[in-house]
């Protein structure tokens, strides 16, 4: 079993550089399959989720190689092997983002009902609603999603919830549909905007990404992009910011877009953490007495669900009562039982967690239950006295590039086994 071993108690100090955004990379790699020409993606993180997706698109027929550190060459296939292998696809929830591009470009798709983190029920009804509205035929057959489509035709679709994945899947497919598509109540996450920018760089006509309504004029082919650089990972940045605060440290985080992480900055400031922003850095200093805060997760620009577990750890270290309400994924509180092993005092009632901060956490053996829970447990280990062993560390490696190196360079005593 892969494990992260931490001897906690050192304040993190120094500077750390953030890698490319995991979630933007996953969507953009799927979208790249729709290009008629090879292209190069820059600032792609070398993390397990990206490696698995590359294996999947390799089996579909794409040719891929890393040209350099963070620089990925993708040659999309002319024809596809439609069956993405179940063993691979079930490892990665984001493989559902292959549906839209495969249907739009090749008229067929068959992917396993995707796996990924166990953070909630994660239905796909909104993806299907949009793709069906564009003309695809979608069926569930023996654990697989099987889709076929002729040339798709633009339509108007309203999302009952601003789902990131559904917005992305429908937006990608609509780029090659005939005529105009209007998607209402879409997700406004920076990764959606980055994907729209990439699609436009390939020759698509997408307008309105980052607002509630996206309009897409379909085009016949996508062939204009040679190189595209992916945005920095706001969740990785937020994780290091919270780690700095939880260890009462002083860290300069480089290669971030501070606006993307504004809700986390606002909550840290409310907790009395000093946060200084520049154009592409954020410095987090936690030398004063911190205060408890309340948090509700919401779609962007609200507080990100992907930062909720990490923030919970910080709140565990601040005496007083804090409340977290999780509105996006119902299973995000699985980390609570693990945090209790380290001495945290948390009560969960449905989607609400009430945290009574303590003066210190103590090292223990814990297990990651999902990617962000794993990141939270690493922060908890850094903030605890003594040794913490985080099991199921593979979850953490799905989303954090060079975790051991980056944390060591900030003074942490950490080993990734
Ligand atoms: C993406 C991110 C994930 C992040 C999440 C929310 C990727 C690869 N993953 O996941 O890190 O935590 O956004 O910011 O980008 N829903 C439906 N029907 C659907 C689709 C979703 O009801 O068809 C619901 C989900 O159950 C959930 C909510 O919508 O309650 C948000 O999910 P969604 O935004 O789709 O998350 P993902 O795209 O899966």
Short mmCIF file of C-alpha atoms and ligand atoms in Angstrom, two decimals:
data_model
loop_
_atom_site.label_atom_id
_atom_site.label_comp_id
_atom_site.label_asym_id
_atom_site.label_seq_id
_atom_site.Cartn_x
_atom_site.Cartn_y
_atom_site.Cartn_z
CA UNK A 1 0.00 0.00 0.00
CA UNK A 2 1.33 3.42 -0.85
CA UNK A 3 1.76 5.66 2.12
CA UNK A 4 2.78 9.21 2.96
CA UNK A 5 4.70 9.51 6.21
CA UNK A 6 4.86 12.91 7.86
CA UNK A 7 6.58 14.13 10.99
CA UNK A 8 4.46 17.16 11.69
CA UNK A 9 4.83 20.35 13.62
CA UNK A 10 7.05 22.45 11.33
CA UNK A 11 5.55 25.69 9.99
CA UNK A 12 5.79 25.65 6.18
CA UNK A 13 8.07 28.40 4.93
CA UNK A 14 9.41 29.35 1.52
CA UNK A 15 8.03 29.39 -1.99
CA UNK A 16 6.22 26.83 -4.12
CA UNK A 17 5.28 26.81 -7.80
CA UNK A 18 1.85 25.59 -8.84
CA UNK A 19 1.44 23.11 -11.73
CA UNK A 20 -1.11 23.17 -14.55
CA UNK A 21 -4.76 22.60 -13.65
CA UNK A 22 -5.77 18.95 -13.42
CA UNK A 23 -9.40 19.48 -14.32
CA UNK A 24 -8.67 21.85 -17.21
CA UNK A 25 -6.07 19.39 -18.57
CA UNK A 26 -8.44 16.43 -18.44
CA UNK A 27 -11.15 18.28 -20.39
CA UNK A 28 -8.70 19.80 -22.86
CA UNK A 29 -7.01 16.45 -23.58
CA UNK A 30 -10.47 14.99 -24.39
CA UNK A 31 -11.28 18.00 -26.58
CA UNK A 32 -7.97 17.58 -28.43
CA UNK A 33 -9.37 14.35 -29.91
CA UNK A 34 -11.64 16.55 -32.06
CA UNK A 35 -8.69 18.30 -33.74
CA UNK A 36 -7.89 17.36 -37.34
CA UNK A 37 -4.21 18.11 -36.74
CA UNK A 38 -1.63 17.23 -34.08
CA UNK A 39 -1.13 19.80 -31.36
CA UNK A 40 0.97 20.52 -28.31
CA UNK A 41 -0.33 21.28 -24.84
CA UNK A 42 1.85 23.16 -22.37
CA UNK A 43 1.70 23.30 -18.58
CA UNK A 44 0.11 19.83 -18.34
CA UNK A 45 0.59 18.34 -14.85
CA UNK A 46 2.35 14.95 -14.67
CA UNK A 47 -0.15 13.35 -12.29
CA UNK A 48 -1.88 9.98 -12.21
CA UNK A 49 -5.27 11.20 -13.50
CA UNK A 50 -3.59 12.68 -16.58
CA UNK A 51 -1.50 9.53 -17.11
CA UNK A 52 -4.61 7.33 -16.96
CA UNK A 53 -6.50 9.54 -19.41
CA UNK A 54 -3.54 9.45 -21.80
CA UNK A 55 -3.52 5.65 -21.60
CA UNK A 56 -7.24 5.65 -22.39
CA UNK A 57 -6.95 7.93 -25.42
CA UNK A 58 -3.93 5.88 -26.51
CA UNK A 59 -6.12 2.76 -26.65
CA UNK A 60 -8.73 4.75 -28.60
CA UNK A 61 -6.06 5.48 -31.22
CA UNK A 62 -4.39 8.79 -30.33
CA UNK A 63 -0.58 9.07 -30.46
CA UNK A 64 0.86 10.84 -27.47
CA UNK A 65 4.29 11.67 -26.14
CA UNK A 66 5.79 14.06 -23.60
CA UNK A 67 8.04 16.41 -25.58
CA UNK A 68 9.44 17.96 -22.45
CA UNK A 69 8.58 18.53 -18.80
CA UNK A 70 4.87 19.59 -18.82
CA UNK A 71 4.74 19.65 -22.66
CA UNK A 72 2.48 17.08 -24.26
CA UNK A 73 2.21 16.21 -27.97
CA UNK A 74 -1.14 14.74 -29.08
CA UNK A 75 -1.87 13.35 -32.53
CA UNK A 76 -5.61 12.63 -32.66
CA UNK A 77 -6.69 9.43 -34.40
CA UNK A 78 -8.25 9.45 -37.87
CA UNK A 79 -10.44 6.52 -36.88
CA UNK A 80 -11.13 5.29 -33.40
CA UNK A 81 -11.19 2.05 -31.56
CA UNK A 82 -14.46 2.77 -29.86
CA UNK A 83 -14.11 0.54 -26.79
CA UNK A 84 -12.17 2.33 -24.09
CA UNK A 85 -11.08 -0.51 -21.75
CA UNK A 86 -13.24 -0.86 -18.67
CA UNK A 87 -10.29 -1.45 -16.34
CA UNK A 88 -8.82 1.92 -17.28
CA UNK A 89 -11.99 3.98 -17.61
CA UNK A 90 -13.36 2.91 -14.25
CA UNK A 91 -10.31 4.50 -12.61
CA UNK A 92 -11.16 7.96 -13.86
CA UNK A 93 -14.44 9.81 -13.54
CA UNK A 94 -13.27 12.40 -16.05
CA UNK A 95 -13.23 9.74 -18.79
CA UNK A 96 -16.93 10.62 -19.18
CA UNK A 97 -15.63 13.76 -20.91
CA UNK A 98 -14.71 11.56 -23.87
CA UNK A 99 -18.38 11.10 -24.73
CA UNK A 100 -19.04 14.54 -26.23
CA UNK A 101 -15.87 14.73 -28.35
CA UNK A 102 -16.11 11.09 -29.56
CA UNK A 103 -19.77 11.42 -30.55
CA UNK A 104 -19.25 14.77 -32.28
CA UNK A 105 -16.10 13.79 -34.18
CA UNK A 106 -16.49 10.05 -34.80
CA UNK A 107 -20.24 9.48 -34.36
CA UNK A 108 -19.77 6.78 -31.75
CA UNK A 109 -18.62 6.27 -28.22
CA UNK A 110 -18.59 3.48 -25.71
CA UNK A 111 -17.13 4.16 -22.30
CA UNK A 112 -17.58 2.35 -19.02
CA UNK A 113 -19.81 4.06 -16.49
CA UNK A 114 -16.99 6.03 -14.99
CA UNK A 115 -15.40 5.66 -11.59
CA UNK A 116 -13.22 8.17 -9.79
CA UNK A 117 -13.41 9.47 -6.25
CA UNK A 118 -16.13 8.16 -3.92
CA UNK A 119 -17.44 11.59 -3.06
CA UNK A 120 -21.08 11.20 -3.98
CA UNK A 121 -23.55 9.58 -6.32
CA UNK A 122 -22.32 11.57 -9.34
CA UNK A 123 -25.12 10.97 -11.85
CA UNK A 124 -24.76 11.81 -15.56
CA UNK A 125 -28.35 12.74 -16.42
CA UNK A 126 -27.42 16.30 -17.41
CA UNK A 127 -24.64 15.10 -19.74
CA UNK A 128 -27.13 12.75 -21.40
CA UNK A 129 -29.84 15.44 -21.59
CA UNK A 130 -27.51 17.76 -23.51
CA UNK A 131 -26.00 15.13 -25.81
CA UNK A 132 -29.44 13.70 -26.61
CA UNK A 133 -30.74 17.19 -27.34
CA UNK A 134 -27.88 17.51 -29.88
CA UNK A 135 -29.15 14.31 -31.53
CA UNK A 136 -27.10 11.55 -29.93
CA UNK A 137 -28.61 8.21 -29.06
CA UNK A 138 -27.36 7.12 -25.65
CA UNK A 139 -27.95 3.81 -23.92
CA UNK A 140 -26.60 2.07 -20.87
CA UNK A 141 -25.54 -1.48 -21.74
CA UNK A 142 -23.90 -3.81 -19.21
CA UNK A 143 -22.11 -1.08 -17.26
CA UNK A 144 -21.17 0.84 -20.38
CA UNK A 145 -22.44 4.07 -21.85
CA UNK A 146 -22.94 3.43 -25.53
CA UNK A 147 -23.62 6.39 -27.80
CA UNK A 148 -24.10 6.92 -31.51
CA UNK A 149 -24.76 10.09 -33.49
CA UNK A 150 -24.91 11.38 -37.02
CA UNK A 151 -23.93 15.00 -37.60
CA UNK A 152 -25.22 16.63 -34.45
CA UNK A 153 -27.64 19.54 -34.70
CA UNK A 154 -27.51 22.61 -32.45
CA UNK A 155 -30.23 22.98 -29.82
CA UNK A 156 -31.14 24.81 -26.65
CA UNK A 157 -30.55 23.03 -23.36
CA UNK A 158 -31.09 24.12 -19.76
CA UNK A 159 -28.99 22.49 -17.03
CA UNK A 160 -30.96 21.92 -13.82
CA UNK A 161 -27.68 22.30 -11.94
CA UNK A 162 -24.55 24.05 -13.26
CA UNK A 163 -22.57 20.81 -13.59
CA UNK A 164 -18.96 21.29 -14.68
CA UNK A 165 -18.74 18.01 -16.57
CA UNK A 166 -22.12 18.36 -18.29
CA UNK A 167 -21.30 21.92 -19.38
CA UNK A 168 -17.97 20.72 -20.79
CA UNK A 169 -19.32 17.63 -22.54
CA UNK A 170 -22.19 19.50 -24.21
CA UNK A 171 -20.02 22.49 -25.11
CA UNK A 172 -17.42 20.24 -26.77
CA UNK A 173 -19.98 18.27 -28.76
CA UNK A 174 -21.80 21.44 -29.87
CA UNK A 175 -18.62 22.80 -31.48
CA UNK A 176 -18.95 20.32 -34.37
CA UNK A 177 -22.78 20.38 -34.53
CA UNK A 178 -24.68 22.07 -37.32
CA UNK A 179 -26.02 25.49 -36.32
CA UNK A 180 -26.29 27.19 -32.95
CA UNK A 181 -26.42 25.63 -29.49
CA UNK A 182 -27.41 27.57 -26.41
CA UNK A 183 -26.64 26.05 -23.01
CA UNK A 184 -28.30 27.76 -20.06
CA UNK A 185 -27.39 27.69 -16.35
CA UNK A 186 -23.89 26.47 -17.15
CA UNK A 187 -20.93 26.05 -14.82
CA UNK A 188 -18.68 29.13 -14.66
CA UNK A 189 -15.56 27.45 -13.29
CA UNK A 190 -12.21 28.72 -14.65
CA UNK A 191 -11.62 25.24 -16.14
CA UNK A 192 -14.76 25.65 -18.28
CA UNK A 193 -13.42 28.99 -19.52
CA UNK A 194 -10.00 27.45 -20.24
CA UNK A 195 -11.66 24.67 -22.23
CA UNK A 196 -13.71 27.24 -24.21
CA UNK A 197 -10.53 29.20 -24.95
CA UNK A 198 -8.85 26.02 -26.17
CA UNK A 199 -11.86 25.10 -28.35
CA UNK A 200 -11.79 28.60 -29.85
CA UNK A 201 -8.04 28.28 -30.44
CA UNK A 202 -8.85 25.12 -32.46
CA UNK A 203 -11.34 27.13 -34.55
CA UNK A 204 -14.59 26.70 -32.61
CA UNK A 205 -17.02 29.55 -32.03
CA UNK A 206 -17.86 29.52 -28.34
CA UNK A 207 -19.10 32.66 -26.59
CA UNK A 208 -20.13 33.38 -23.03
CA UNK A 209 -17.94 30.90 -21.11
CA UNK A 210 -17.63 32.24 -17.56
CA UNK A 211 -21.23 33.55 -17.62
CA UNK A 212 -24.52 31.67 -17.09
CA UNK A 213 -25.18 31.11 -20.79
CA UNK A 214 -22.83 29.65 -23.41
CA UNK A 215 -23.61 30.02 -27.12
CA UNK A 216 -21.83 27.90 -29.69
CA UNK A 217 -21.95 28.26 -33.47
CA UNK A 218 -21.05 24.87 -34.87
CA UNK A 219 -18.16 24.58 -37.36
CA UNK A 220 -17.20 21.82 -39.79
CA UNK A 221 -13.73 21.15 -38.49
CA UNK A 222 -11.31 22.07 -35.74
CA UNK A 223 -7.78 22.39 -37.04
CA UNK A 224 -6.28 25.73 -36.09
CA UNK A 225 -4.53 25.11 -32.79
CA UNK A 226 -0.84 24.24 -32.71
CA UNK A 227 0.04 25.04 -29.08
CA UNK A 228 -2.05 25.84 -26.05
CA UNK A 229 -0.99 26.50 -22.46
CA UNK A 230 -3.19 25.32 -19.59
CA UNK A 231 -4.09 27.55 -16.61
CA UNK A 232 -2.54 26.95 -13.17
CA UNK A 233 -4.35 24.63 -10.76
CA UNK A 234 -6.40 26.77 -8.38
CA UNK A 235 -7.12 23.80 -6.11
CA UNK A 236 -3.45 22.87 -5.80
CA UNK A 237 -2.75 26.56 -5.02
CA UNK A 238 -5.54 26.61 -2.45
CA UNK A 239 -4.20 23.42 -0.87
CA UNK A 240 -0.74 24.97 -0.31
CA UNK A 241 -2.37 28.17 0.97
CA UNK A 242 -4.36 26.26 3.55
CA UNK A 243 -1.33 24.10 4.44
CA UNK A 244 0.63 27.31 5.11
CA UNK A 245 -2.16 28.59 7.37
CA UNK A 246 -2.73 25.27 9.19
CA UNK A 247 0.98 25.01 10.06
CA UNK A 248 1.07 28.73 11.01
CA UNK A 249 3.65 29.25 8.30
CA UNK A 250 4.60 31.83 5.69
CA UNK A 251 4.52 30.66 2.06
CA UNK A 252 4.75 32.44 -1.28
CA UNK A 253 2.69 30.56 -3.86
CA UNK A 254 3.84 31.21 -7.42
CA UNK A 255 2.12 30.68 -10.79
CA UNK A 256 -1.44 31.27 -9.61
CA UNK A 257 -4.30 33.39 -10.90
CA UNK A 258 -5.44 34.95 -7.59
CA UNK A 259 -8.92 35.73 -8.95
CA UNK A 260 -9.54 31.99 -9.45
CA UNK A 261 -8.93 31.31 -5.78
CA UNK A 262 -10.72 34.40 -4.41
CA UNK A 263 -13.28 32.50 -2.24
CA UNK A 264 -10.44 30.71 -0.44
CA UNK A 265 -8.51 33.97 -0.03
CA UNK A 266 -11.64 35.62 1.40
CA UNK A 267 -12.21 32.84 3.93
CA UNK A 268 -8.55 32.78 4.99
CA UNK A 269 -8.68 36.54 5.57
CA UNK A 270 -11.89 36.12 7.56
CA UNK A 271 -9.97 33.61 9.71
CA UNK A 272 -7.33 36.34 10.34
CA UNK A 273 -4.71 34.84 8.00
CA UNK A 274 -2.71 37.48 6.09
CA UNK A 275 -2.96 37.01 2.33
CA UNK A 276 -1.06 39.28 -0.06
CA UNK A 277 -1.91 39.04 -3.75
CA UNK A 278 0.13 40.11 -6.76
CA UNK A 279 -0.55 39.45 -10.43
CA UNK A 280 0.52 35.80 -10.30
CA UNK A 281 1.51 35.08 -6.70
CA UNK A 282 -0.22 34.81 -3.34
CA UNK A 283 1.65 35.03 -0.04
CA UNK A 284 0.00 33.42 2.96
CA UNK A 285 1.23 34.28 6.47
CA UNK A 286 -0.45 32.92 9.57
CA UNK A 287 1.39 34.41 12.52
CA UNK A 288 -1.57 36.00 14.34
CA UNK A 289 -4.23 34.29 16.42
CA UNK A 290 -6.74 32.73 14.01
CA UNK A 291 -10.54 32.88 14.23
CA UNK A 292 -13.18 30.25 13.40
CA UNK A 293 -15.22 30.77 10.21
CA UNK A 294 -18.29 29.24 8.56
CA UNK A 295 -18.20 27.89 5.00
CA UNK A 296 -20.75 26.77 2.41
CA UNK A 297 -19.58 25.06 -0.75
CA UNK A 298 -21.18 26.39 -3.93
CA UNK A 299 -20.56 26.28 -7.68
CA UNK A 300 -17.94 28.84 -8.82
CA UNK A 301 -17.53 31.66 -7.84
CA UNK A 302 -18.64 30.18 -4.52
CA UNK A 303 -16.34 28.28 -2.18
CA UNK A 304 -15.09 25.17 -4.07
CA UNK A 305 -16.11 21.74 -2.82
CA UNK A 306 -12.61 20.61 -3.86
CA UNK A 307 -11.17 22.83 -1.07
CA UNK A 308 -13.67 21.89 1.63
CA UNK A 309 -11.75 19.01 3.25
CA UNK A 310 -8.47 20.95 3.37
CA UNK A 311 -10.22 23.95 4.92
CA UNK A 312 -11.84 21.66 7.48
CA UNK A 313 -8.37 20.72 8.72
CA UNK A 314 -7.44 24.37 9.22
CA UNK A 315 -10.67 24.95 11.15
CA UNK A 316 -9.87 21.94 13.36
CA UNK A 317 -6.77 23.84 14.52
CA UNK A 318 -8.58 27.08 15.41
CA UNK A 319 -10.19 27.07 18.89
CA UNK A 320 -13.88 27.96 18.72
CA UNK A 321 -16.80 26.68 16.61
CA UNK A 322 -16.82 26.63 12.80
CA UNK A 323 -19.57 25.24 10.58
CA UNK A 324 -19.20 23.76 7.08
CA UNK A 325 -22.14 23.09 4.78
CA UNK A 326 -21.39 20.85 1.79
CA UNK A 327 -23.83 21.55 -1.02
CA UNK A 328 -22.19 19.74 -3.95
CA UNK A 329 -21.10 16.18 -3.04
CA UNK A 330 -22.82 14.33 -0.20
CA UNK A 331 -19.91 12.02 0.69
CA UNK A 332 -17.27 14.67 1.21
CA UNK A 333 -17.40 14.21 4.99
CA UNK A 334 -15.81 10.74 4.88
CA UNK A 335 -12.60 12.45 5.94
CA UNK A 336 -14.16 13.34 9.31
CA UNK A 337 -13.65 9.91 10.90
CA UNK A 338 -10.00 9.99 9.84
CA UNK A 339 -9.47 13.49 11.24
CA UNK A 340 -10.96 12.34 14.54
CA UNK A 341 -8.10 9.84 14.83
CA UNK A 342 -5.77 12.85 14.93
CA UNK A 343 -7.75 14.42 17.79
CA UNK A 344 -10.12 16.62 15.75
CA UNK A 345 -13.55 17.34 17.25
CA UNK A 346 -16.18 17.32 14.50
CA UNK A 347 -19.89 16.41 14.43
CA UNK A 348 -21.66 15.68 11.19
CA UNK A 349 -25.39 16.07 10.66
CA UNK A 350 -26.40 15.44 7.03
CA UNK A 351 -24.65 18.04 4.88
CA UNK A 352 -23.42 20.04 7.89
CA UNK A 353 -20.24 19.59 9.90
CA UNK A 354 -19.71 21.41 13.19
CA UNK A 355 -16.07 21.75 14.12
CA UNK A 356 -14.78 22.53 17.60
CA UNK A 357 -11.21 23.64 17.06
CA UNK A 358 -8.52 22.19 19.33
CA UNK A 359 -5.14 23.51 20.41
CA UNK A 360 -3.24 20.68 18.81
CA UNK A 361 -3.71 17.59 16.66
CA UNK A 362 -1.62 14.44 17.22
CA UNK A 363 -0.10 12.15 14.61
CA UNK A 364 -1.78 8.78 13.87
CA UNK A 365 -2.37 6.32 11.01
CA UNK A 366 -5.17 7.39 8.69
CA UNK A 367 -6.48 6.51 5.22
CA UNK A 368 -7.35 8.75 2.30
CA UNK A 369 -10.90 8.14 1.04
CA UNK A 370 -10.66 10.43 -1.98
CA UNK A 371 -8.21 12.85 -3.59
CA UNK A 372 -9.09 15.95 -1.58
CA UNK A 373 -9.57 13.98 1.65
CA UNK A 374 -6.03 12.72 1.07
CA UNK A 375 -4.73 16.26 0.62
CA UNK A 376 -6.56 17.26 3.79
CA UNK A 377 -4.96 14.41 5.74
CA UNK A 378 -1.53 15.45 4.49
CA UNK A 379 -2.19 18.99 5.78
CA UNK A 380 -3.46 17.52 9.05
CA UNK A 381 -0.25 15.48 9.34
CA UNK A 382 1.85 18.59 8.72
CA UNK A 383 -0.07 20.44 11.44
CA UNK A 384 0.01 17.55 13.97
CA UNK A 385 2.58 16.73 16.60
CA UNK A 386 4.38 13.43 15.91
CA UNK A 387 4.14 10.95 13.05
CA UNK A 388 1.15 10.66 10.72
CA UNK A 389 0.91 7.89 8.14
CA UNK A 390 -1.58 8.55 5.32
CA UNK A 391 -2.61 5.29 3.64
CA UNK A 392 -4.26 4.98 0.20
CA UNK A 393 -1.79 7.64 -0.92
CA UNK A 394 -2.53 6.82 -4.56
CA UNK A 395 -5.59 9.04 -4.24
CA UNK A 396 -3.33 11.98 -3.48
CA UNK A 397 -1.00 11.28 -6.40
CA UNK A 398 -4.00 11.51 -8.74
CA UNK A 399 -3.99 15.26 -8.41
CA UNK A 400 -0.82 16.68 -6.87
CA UNK A 401 2.36 16.88 -8.92
CA UNK A 402 5.69 16.52 -7.04
CA UNK A 403 3.95 16.64 -3.67
CA UNK A 404 6.93 15.32 -1.68
CA UNK A 405 9.43 17.61 -3.41
CA UNK A 406 7.24 20.70 -3.05
CA UNK A 407 6.46 20.13 0.62
CA UNK A 408 10.08 19.27 1.47
CA UNK A 409 11.19 22.50 -0.16
CA UNK A 410 8.85 24.26 2.29
CA UNK A 411 10.56 22.56 5.23
CA UNK A 412 8.17 19.64 5.75
CA UNK A 413 9.45 16.31 7.05
CA UNK A 414 7.59 14.06 4.60
CA UNK A 415 8.24 10.82 2.72
CA UNK A 416 6.07 9.44 -0.07
CA UNK A 417 6.47 5.65 0.00
C1 LIG B 1 -15.93 18.50 -11.53
C2 LIG B 1 -14.51 18.36 -11.08
C3 LIG B 1 -14.46 18.03 -9.59
C4 LIG B 1 -15.25 19.05 -8.80
C5 LIG B 1 -16.65 19.23 -9.36
C6 LIG B 1 -17.43 20.35 -8.71
C7 LIG B 1 -13.43 17.52 -13.07
C8 LIG B 1 -12.73 16.39 -13.74
N1 LIG B 1 -13.88 17.29 -11.84
O1 LIG B 1 -16.56 17.24 -11.34
O2 LIG B 1 -13.10 18.05 -9.18
O3 LIG B 1 -15.36 18.63 -7.45
O4 LIG B 1 -16.58 19.51 -10.76
O5 LIG B 1 -16.73 21.54 -8.78
O6 LIG B 1 -13.53 18.60 -13.62
N2 LIG B 1 -24.82 16.35 -11.27
C9 LIG B 1 -26.06 15.87 -11.61
N3 LIG B 1 -26.22 15.35 -12.88
C10 LIG B 1 -25.20 15.34 -13.79
C11 LIG B 1 -23.95 15.83 -13.42
C12 LIG B 1 -23.78 16.33 -12.13
O7 LIG B 1 -26.97 15.88 -10.82
O8 LIG B 1 -25.43 14.89 -14.92
C13 LIG B 1 -24.61 16.88 -9.89
C14 LIG B 1 -23.59 16.07 -9.10
O9 LIG B 1 -24.18 14.96 -8.46
C15 LIG B 1 -23.09 17.09 -8.11
C16 LIG B 1 -23.15 18.39 -8.89
O10 LIG B 1 -24.00 18.15 -10.00
O11 LIG B 1 -23.96 17.18 -7.00
C17 LIG B 1 -21.82 18.89 -9.37
O12 LIG B 1 -21.20 17.94 -10.18
P1 LIG B 1 -20.32 18.35 -11.44
O13 LIG B 1 -20.15 19.84 -11.46
O14 LIG B 1 -20.86 17.69 -12.64
O15 LIG B 1 -18.93 17.70 -11.07
P2 LIG B 1 -17.95 16.94 -12.05
O16 LIG B 1 -17.96 17.57 -13.38
O17 LIG B 1 -18.20 15.49 -11.93
#
